[in-house]
């Protein structure tokens, strides 16, 4: 472990930092050595696997995302755990599925992947749509999930945001959107070096994209805009989960950013209320992807969560990094509710 990584785990100032501290470990990983293709539901799925140790950890990206959404986290957890991240069918390098995309199907496909990899009872970590899928996995396959981490998870407010007109337009212009997204991905390295362009492209997802390293942002743009986007957006807004969250029986950690422009922070309170053994941590000045915006704090928080006995509280004042206290978080949620903030329809790269 290098000095920067050690400092990030122990220095309160580093834990409060926005973005990575020092040189990110992922830059020195030969990811081709850790890539494999696994056949799931008859189609190849792109899978990244590294590290060893129990419990294993599985990372699920969100709408328009890819496995690269977890670049700041995989090397950290691979020091003590077997870690797996995938491109969901229709995203990243994974093929479109033979069957219709749905949240329940994604749950089945992740379950099948874990079975093929011989992984039982992993810790499942999901962001946005990936959190929705993680919750579905914990409900539909309760023996599969040991612990659950939901990072700005979709599934609640989104149930009221379905817009048939927008979905129709997206389907009508799907090919043009795919061509534009392909161009964007091919130019991601150049575009990410331009601070104004980075801000324009990622401002909805990330609180302060200009403060994050260009190589990290380039990887997020590279994985966006794949053919599964419209079908997955349709699936997100057509699968109620609220009434089934009480069936999640594993300890659940909810992580949010107080400046999330896509999924409102008030949803963190709802997930905490509806899941029996759940607790939340809300980070200050953080957007939709806390694992990339607050990587040192996020990694330390999940380490802490994994070390706890089931049912132990994770309070905001105990959480690593700039976590909001309960009263401040409630005030933020109340302000959102009054303003009607949050719209999954604007979901973008890495969300």
Short mmCIF file of C-alpha atoms in Angstrom, two decimals:
data_model
loop_
_atom_site.label_atom_id
_atom_site.label_comp_id
_atom_site.label_asym_id
_atom_site.label_seq_id
_atom_site.Cartn_x
_atom_site.Cartn_y
_atom_site.Cartn_z
CA UNK A 1 0.00 0.00 0.00
CA UNK A 2 1.46 3.41 -0.96
CA UNK A 3 1.72 6.42 1.35
CA UNK A 4 -1.24 8.19 -0.23
CA UNK A 5 -3.52 5.21 0.32
CA UNK A 6 -2.40 4.87 3.94
CA UNK A 7 -2.98 8.57 4.54
CA UNK A 8 -6.45 8.40 2.97
CA UNK A 9 -7.44 5.79 5.56
CA UNK A 10 -6.12 7.56 8.61
CA UNK A 11 -5.98 11.33 8.01
CA UNK A 12 -9.28 13.10 8.81
CA UNK A 13 -8.42 15.80 6.25
CA UNK A 14 -8.05 13.16 3.54
CA UNK A 15 -11.36 11.58 4.56
CA UNK A 16 -12.99 15.00 4.17
CA UNK A 17 -11.50 15.52 0.69
CA UNK A 18 -13.64 15.78 -2.41
CA UNK A 19 -12.28 13.32 -4.94
CA UNK A 20 -9.26 11.03 -4.65
CA UNK A 21 -6.19 11.95 -2.62
CA UNK A 22 -2.84 11.35 -4.30
CA UNK A 23 -2.44 8.95 -7.20
CA UNK A 24 -5.43 6.63 -7.55
CA UNK A 25 -4.63 2.92 -7.24
CA UNK A 26 -6.75 2.01 -10.27
CA UNK A 27 -4.31 3.79 -12.59
CA UNK A 28 -1.69 1.13 -11.84
CA UNK A 29 -3.91 -1.92 -12.34
CA UNK A 30 -3.69 -3.91 -15.56
CA UNK A 31 -7.43 -4.38 -15.84
CA UNK A 32 -7.12 -6.76 -18.80
CA UNK A 33 -5.69 -9.36 -16.42
CA UNK A 34 -8.88 -9.18 -14.35
CA UNK A 35 -11.42 -9.23 -17.19
CA UNK A 36 -13.42 -12.29 -18.10
CA UNK A 37 -16.51 -13.12 -20.11
CA UNK A 38 -19.29 -15.09 -18.43
CA UNK A 39 -22.33 -16.40 -20.28
CA UNK A 40 -25.51 -15.26 -18.55
CA UNK A 41 -28.97 -15.93 -19.98
CA UNK A 42 -27.26 -17.10 -23.15
CA UNK A 43 -25.32 -13.87 -23.76
CA UNK A 44 -21.75 -12.82 -22.82
CA UNK A 45 -21.38 -10.52 -19.82
CA UNK A 46 -18.22 -8.48 -19.25
CA UNK A 47 -16.97 -9.16 -15.70
CA UNK A 48 -14.07 -7.73 -13.70
CA UNK A 49 -12.77 -9.84 -10.81
CA UNK A 50 -9.82 -9.31 -8.49
CA UNK A 51 -8.71 -9.94 -4.94
CA UNK A 52 -9.62 -12.73 -2.56
CA UNK A 53 -11.12 -13.09 0.87
CA UNK A 54 -14.51 -13.25 2.56
CA UNK A 55 -17.06 -11.93 2.35
CA UNK A 56 -16.96 -11.44 -1.41
CA UNK A 57 -18.23 -8.09 -2.71
CA UNK A 58 -20.30 -7.44 -5.83
CA UNK A 59 -20.66 -3.96 -7.36
CA UNK A 60 -23.61 -3.05 -9.60
CA UNK A 61 -23.56 0.15 -11.68
CA UNK A 62 -26.47 2.38 -12.57
CA UNK A 63 -28.30 3.59 -15.65
CA UNK A 64 -25.90 4.52 -18.45
CA UNK A 65 -23.01 3.33 -16.28
CA UNK A 66 -20.39 0.59 -16.46
CA UNK A 67 -18.05 -1.31 -14.17
CA UNK A 68 -15.71 1.71 -14.32
CA UNK A 69 -18.09 3.53 -11.98
CA UNK A 70 -16.28 1.62 -9.21
CA UNK A 71 -12.67 2.41 -10.18
CA UNK A 72 -11.94 4.25 -6.93
CA UNK A 73 -13.30 1.37 -4.85
CA UNK A 74 -12.33 -1.95 -6.40
CA UNK A 75 -8.57 -1.83 -5.64
CA UNK A 76 -9.27 -0.78 -2.05
CA UNK A 77 -11.64 -3.64 -1.26
CA UNK A 78 -9.62 -6.17 -3.27
CA UNK A 79 -6.92 -5.93 -0.60
CA UNK A 80 -9.16 -8.00 1.71
CA UNK A 81 -12.05 -9.30 -0.37
CA UNK A 82 -12.86 -11.05 -3.60
CA UNK A 83 -14.48 -8.26 -5.61
CA UNK A 84 -16.59 -8.52 -8.74
CA UNK A 85 -18.00 -5.78 -10.95
CA UNK A 86 -19.84 -6.26 -14.20
CA UNK A 87 -21.28 -4.43 -17.15
CA UNK A 88 -24.98 -5.14 -16.93
CA UNK A 89 -26.56 -6.54 -20.12
CA UNK A 90 -27.01 -3.66 -22.56
CA UNK A 91 -24.30 -1.50 -20.97
CA UNK A 92 -20.53 -1.17 -21.17
CA UNK A 93 -19.10 -4.05 -23.17
CA UNK A 94 -21.88 -6.52 -22.35
CA UNK A 95 -24.25 -7.62 -25.09
CA UNK A 96 -27.91 -6.69 -25.15
CA UNK A 97 -29.98 -9.45 -23.52
CA UNK A 98 -32.14 -11.80 -25.54
CA UNK A 99 -35.11 -11.03 -23.27
CA UNK A 100 -36.71 -7.71 -22.41
CA UNK A 101 -34.80 -5.59 -19.89
CA UNK A 102 -36.57 -5.23 -16.55
CA UNK A 103 -35.49 -4.76 -12.95
CA UNK A 104 -36.65 -8.27 -12.07
CA UNK A 105 -34.69 -9.65 -15.04
CA UNK A 106 -31.57 -7.79 -13.95
CA UNK A 107 -32.00 -9.34 -10.51
CA UNK A 108 -32.21 -12.82 -12.07
CA UNK A 109 -29.22 -12.17 -14.31
CA UNK A 110 -27.04 -10.99 -11.42
CA UNK A 111 -28.15 -14.04 -9.42
CA UNK A 112 -27.21 -16.30 -12.34
CA UNK A 113 -23.83 -14.58 -12.67
CA UNK A 114 -23.08 -15.13 -8.99
CA UNK A 115 -24.05 -18.78 -9.31
CA UNK A 116 -21.71 -19.23 -12.27
CA UNK A 117 -18.90 -17.57 -10.34
CA UNK A 118 -19.54 -19.72 -7.27
CA UNK A 119 -20.24 -16.71 -5.07
CA UNK A 120 -22.59 -17.19 -2.12
CA UNK A 121 -23.77 -14.49 0.29
CA UNK A 122 -21.78 -11.54 -1.03
CA UNK A 123 -21.97 -7.95 0.08
CA UNK A 124 -23.88 -6.24 -2.76
CA UNK A 125 -23.11 -2.59 -3.45
CA UNK A 126 -25.31 -0.77 -5.97
CA UNK A 127 -25.53 2.80 -7.24
CA UNK A 128 -28.73 4.37 -8.59
CA UNK A 129 -30.36 1.72 -10.82
CA UNK A 130 -27.75 -0.69 -9.45
CA UNK A 131 -29.11 -0.01 -5.96
CA UNK A 132 -32.62 -0.77 -7.25
CA UNK A 133 -31.28 -4.05 -8.66
CA UNK A 134 -29.45 -4.80 -5.40
CA UNK A 135 -32.68 -4.31 -3.44
CA UNK A 136 -34.53 -6.57 -5.90
CA UNK A 137 -31.82 -9.22 -5.50
CA UNK A 138 -32.13 -9.07 -1.68
CA UNK A 139 -35.92 -9.45 -1.94
CA UNK A 140 -36.13 -12.12 -4.65
CA UNK A 141 -33.06 -14.11 -3.58
CA UNK A 142 -32.74 -13.37 0.16
CA UNK A 143 -30.14 -16.07 0.79
CA UNK A 144 -27.91 -14.54 -1.88
CA UNK A 145 -27.19 -11.21 -0.14
CA UNK A 146 -25.26 -10.99 3.13
CA UNK A 147 -25.25 -7.20 3.36
CA UNK A 148 -26.53 -4.46 1.09
CA UNK A 149 -25.13 -1.00 0.34
CA UNK A 150 -27.43 1.39 -1.52
CA UNK A 151 -25.73 4.46 -3.02
CA UNK A 152 -28.32 7.01 -4.17
CA UNK A 153 -30.57 4.10 -5.07
CA UNK A 154 -33.41 4.50 -7.54
CA UNK A 155 -36.78 2.86 -7.00
CA UNK A 156 -38.87 5.26 -4.90
CA UNK A 157 -39.33 8.75 -6.34
CA UNK A 158 -38.86 7.29 -9.82
CA UNK A 159 -42.18 5.45 -9.50
CA UNK A 160 -43.91 8.84 -9.97
CA UNK A 161 -41.70 10.07 -12.83
CA UNK A 162 -42.78 7.93 -15.73
CA UNK A 163 -43.31 10.03 -18.86
CA UNK A 164 -44.66 8.16 -21.88
CA UNK A 165 -44.01 11.09 -24.21
CA UNK A 166 -40.32 11.29 -23.30
CA UNK A 167 -39.94 7.52 -23.55
CA UNK A 168 -41.59 7.59 -26.96
CA UNK A 169 -39.26 10.31 -28.19
CA UNK A 170 -36.23 8.46 -26.87
CA UNK A 171 -37.28 5.31 -28.70
CA UNK A 172 -37.91 7.27 -31.87
CA UNK A 173 -34.47 8.83 -31.83
CA UNK A 174 -32.65 5.92 -30.22
CA UNK A 175 -30.28 5.39 -33.16
CA UNK A 176 -29.28 9.05 -33.32
CA UNK A 177 -28.71 9.09 -29.56
CA UNK A 178 -26.55 5.97 -29.80
CA UNK A 179 -24.44 7.52 -32.57
CA UNK A 180 -23.97 10.69 -30.52
CA UNK A 181 -23.10 8.69 -27.40
CA UNK A 182 -20.62 6.60 -29.39
CA UNK A 183 -18.92 9.78 -30.59
CA UNK A 184 -18.88 11.11 -27.02
CA UNK A 185 -17.26 7.90 -25.76
CA UNK A 186 -14.62 7.99 -28.50
CA UNK A 187 -13.72 11.57 -27.56
CA UNK A 188 -13.98 11.07 -23.79
CA UNK A 189 -10.28 11.54 -23.06
CA UNK A 190 -10.09 14.82 -24.96
CA UNK A 191 -13.39 16.16 -23.64
CA UNK A 192 -12.62 15.30 -20.02
CA UNK A 193 -9.45 17.42 -20.10
CA UNK A 194 -11.52 20.52 -20.74
CA UNK A 195 -12.89 21.72 -17.42
CA UNK A 196 -15.89 23.56 -18.88
CA UNK A 197 -16.83 20.61 -21.07
CA UNK A 198 -16.46 18.21 -18.15
CA UNK A 199 -18.73 20.40 -16.08
CA UNK A 200 -21.34 20.65 -18.86
CA UNK A 201 -21.41 16.89 -19.48
CA UNK A 202 -21.35 15.64 -15.90
CA UNK A 203 -22.82 18.44 -13.80
CA UNK A 204 -26.14 16.65 -13.34
CA UNK A 205 -24.45 13.53 -11.97
CA UNK A 206 -21.46 14.94 -10.10
CA UNK A 207 -21.61 17.88 -7.69
CA UNK A 208 -18.27 19.38 -8.79
CA UNK A 209 -16.90 17.59 -11.90
CA UNK A 210 -14.19 20.21 -12.33
CA UNK A 211 -12.65 19.07 -9.03
CA UNK A 212 -12.34 15.43 -10.07
CA UNK A 213 -9.38 14.08 -12.10
CA UNK A 214 -9.77 14.13 -15.87
CA UNK A 215 -8.74 10.43 -16.29
CA UNK A 216 -11.47 9.34 -13.85
CA UNK A 217 -14.10 11.43 -15.62
CA UNK A 218 -12.92 10.15 -19.00
CA UNK A 219 -13.62 6.59 -17.89
CA UNK A 220 -17.14 7.56 -16.84
CA UNK A 221 -17.90 9.17 -20.20
CA UNK A 222 -16.43 6.21 -22.04
CA UNK A 223 -18.93 3.81 -20.52
CA UNK A 224 -22.03 5.90 -21.14
CA UNK A 225 -24.69 5.85 -23.83
CA UNK A 226 -25.03 2.14 -24.55
CA UNK A 227 -27.99 0.45 -26.31
CA UNK A 228 -29.72 -0.67 -23.11
CA UNK A 229 -30.39 2.89 -21.94
CA UNK A 230 -33.94 3.45 -23.17
CA UNK A 231 -35.19 -0.02 -22.20
CA UNK A 232 -33.59 0.29 -18.76
CA UNK A 233 -35.09 3.76 -18.24
CA UNK A 234 -38.47 2.28 -19.16
CA UNK A 235 -37.89 -0.54 -16.65
CA UNK A 236 -36.89 1.88 -13.88
CA UNK A 237 -40.21 3.69 -14.02
CA UNK A 238 -42.39 0.60 -14.34
CA UNK A 239 -41.53 -1.60 -11.37
CA UNK A 240 -42.86 -0.58 -7.93
CA UNK A 241 -40.70 -1.82 -5.07
CA UNK A 242 -41.81 0.32 -2.12
CA UNK A 243 -44.23 -2.21 -0.64
CA UNK A 244 -41.67 -5.04 -0.80
CA UNK A 245 -38.71 -3.30 0.86
CA UNK A 246 -39.80 -4.62 4.26
CA UNK A 247 -38.82 -8.09 3.01
CA UNK A 248 -35.12 -7.17 2.91
CA UNK A 249 -33.69 -9.13 5.81
CA UNK A 250 -29.99 -8.25 5.63
CA UNK A 251 -28.23 -5.26 7.23
CA UNK A 252 -28.42 -2.35 4.82
CA UNK A 253 -26.29 0.79 4.58
CA UNK A 254 -27.75 3.75 2.68
CA UNK A 255 -25.30 6.35 1.34
CA UNK A 256 -26.38 9.59 -0.31
CA UNK A 257 -25.08 12.99 -1.37
CA UNK A 258 -26.92 16.06 -0.14
CA UNK A 259 -26.52 17.64 -3.61
CA UNK A 260 -27.87 14.68 -5.58
CA UNK A 261 -29.66 16.21 -8.58
CA UNK A 262 -31.06 12.91 -9.87
CA UNK A 263 -32.50 11.02 -6.92
CA UNK A 264 -33.61 13.30 -4.04
CA UNK A 265 -32.05 12.87 -0.62
CA UNK A 266 -35.49 12.43 0.91
CA UNK A 267 -35.46 8.95 -0.65
CA UNK A 268 -32.63 8.03 1.73
CA UNK A 269 -35.04 8.58 4.63
CA UNK A 270 -37.70 6.44 2.94
CA UNK A 271 -35.30 3.56 2.30
CA UNK A 272 -34.19 3.75 5.92
CA UNK A 273 -37.81 3.74 7.13
CA UNK A 274 -38.96 0.90 4.90
CA UNK A 275 -36.02 -1.52 5.25
CA UNK A 276 -36.03 -3.12 8.73
CA UNK A 277 -32.28 -3.17 9.50
CA UNK A 278 -31.17 -0.05 7.65
CA UNK A 279 -29.29 3.11 8.46
CA UNK A 280 -28.19 6.06 6.35
CA UNK A 281 -25.19 8.36 5.93
CA UNK A 282 -25.57 11.55 3.88
CA UNK A 283 -22.44 13.34 2.67
CA UNK A 284 -22.15 17.10 2.41
CA UNK A 285 -21.46 18.75 -0.97
CA UNK A 286 -21.76 15.43 -2.78
CA UNK A 287 -23.81 14.44 -5.81
CA UNK A 288 -25.17 11.19 -7.21
CA UNK A 289 -21.97 9.11 -7.12
CA UNK A 290 -20.59 9.33 -3.58
CA UNK A 291 -18.22 6.41 -4.24
CA UNK A 292 -16.36 8.55 -6.80
CA UNK A 293 -16.81 11.96 -5.20
CA UNK A 294 -15.89 10.88 -1.65
CA UNK A 295 -13.88 7.70 -2.32
CA UNK A 296 -11.75 7.69 0.84
CA UNK A 297 -14.73 8.41 3.10
CA UNK A 298 -16.98 5.97 1.23
CA UNK A 299 -14.43 3.14 1.34
CA UNK A 300 -13.79 3.70 5.05
CA UNK A 301 -17.53 3.82 5.76
CA UNK A 302 -18.16 0.50 4.00
CA UNK A 303 -15.17 -1.03 5.83
CA UNK A 304 -16.78 0.12 9.06
CA UNK A 305 -20.15 -1.30 8.04
CA UNK A 306 -18.67 -4.70 7.19
CA UNK A 307 -16.89 -4.87 10.56
CA UNK A 308 -20.05 -4.22 12.59
CA UNK A 309 -22.42 -6.66 14.15
CA UNK A 310 -25.86 -6.76 12.47
CA UNK A 311 -28.10 -4.04 13.87
CA UNK A 312 -25.28 -1.78 15.07
CA UNK A 313 -25.99 1.89 14.29
CA UNK A 314 -23.98 3.93 11.80
CA UNK A 315 -24.71 7.49 12.83
CA UNK A 316 -23.78 10.56 10.78
CA UNK A 317 -21.46 11.88 13.48
CA UNK A 318 -19.61 8.56 13.56
CA UNK A 319 -19.27 8.19 9.82
CA UNK A 320 -15.91 8.88 8.15
CA UNK A 321 -15.83 12.04 6.09
CA UNK A 322 -18.15 15.07 5.87
CA UNK A 323 -21.42 13.40 6.85
CA UNK A 324 -24.44 15.50 7.75
CA UNK A 325 -26.03 15.26 11.16
CA UNK A 326 -29.62 14.08 11.41
CA UNK A 327 -31.23 17.50 11.81
CA UNK A 328 -29.27 19.01 8.91
CA UNK A 329 -30.10 16.04 6.69
CA UNK A 330 -33.80 16.32 7.52
CA UNK A 331 -33.76 20.01 6.71
CA UNK A 332 -32.18 19.23 3.34
CA UNK A 333 -34.84 16.59 2.61
CA UNK A 334 -37.63 18.97 3.62
CA UNK A 335 -36.24 21.64 1.32
CA UNK A 336 -36.17 19.17 -1.56
CA UNK A 337 -39.74 18.11 -0.95
CA UNK A 338 -40.87 21.75 -1.03
CA UNK A 339 -38.95 22.41 -4.26
CA UNK A 340 -39.90 19.10 -5.92
CA UNK A 341 -36.27 18.28 -6.77
CA UNK A 342 -34.92 15.06 -8.25
CA UNK A 343 -35.53 13.57 -11.69
CA UNK A 344 -34.28 10.20 -12.86
CA UNK A 345 -35.26 11.19 -16.41
CA UNK A 346 -32.07 13.22 -16.55
CA UNK A 347 -29.89 10.30 -15.49
CA UNK A 348 -26.55 10.31 -17.26
CA UNK A 349 -23.10 8.77 -17.32
CA UNK A 350 -22.32 6.69 -14.29
CA UNK A 351 -25.69 7.05 -12.66
#
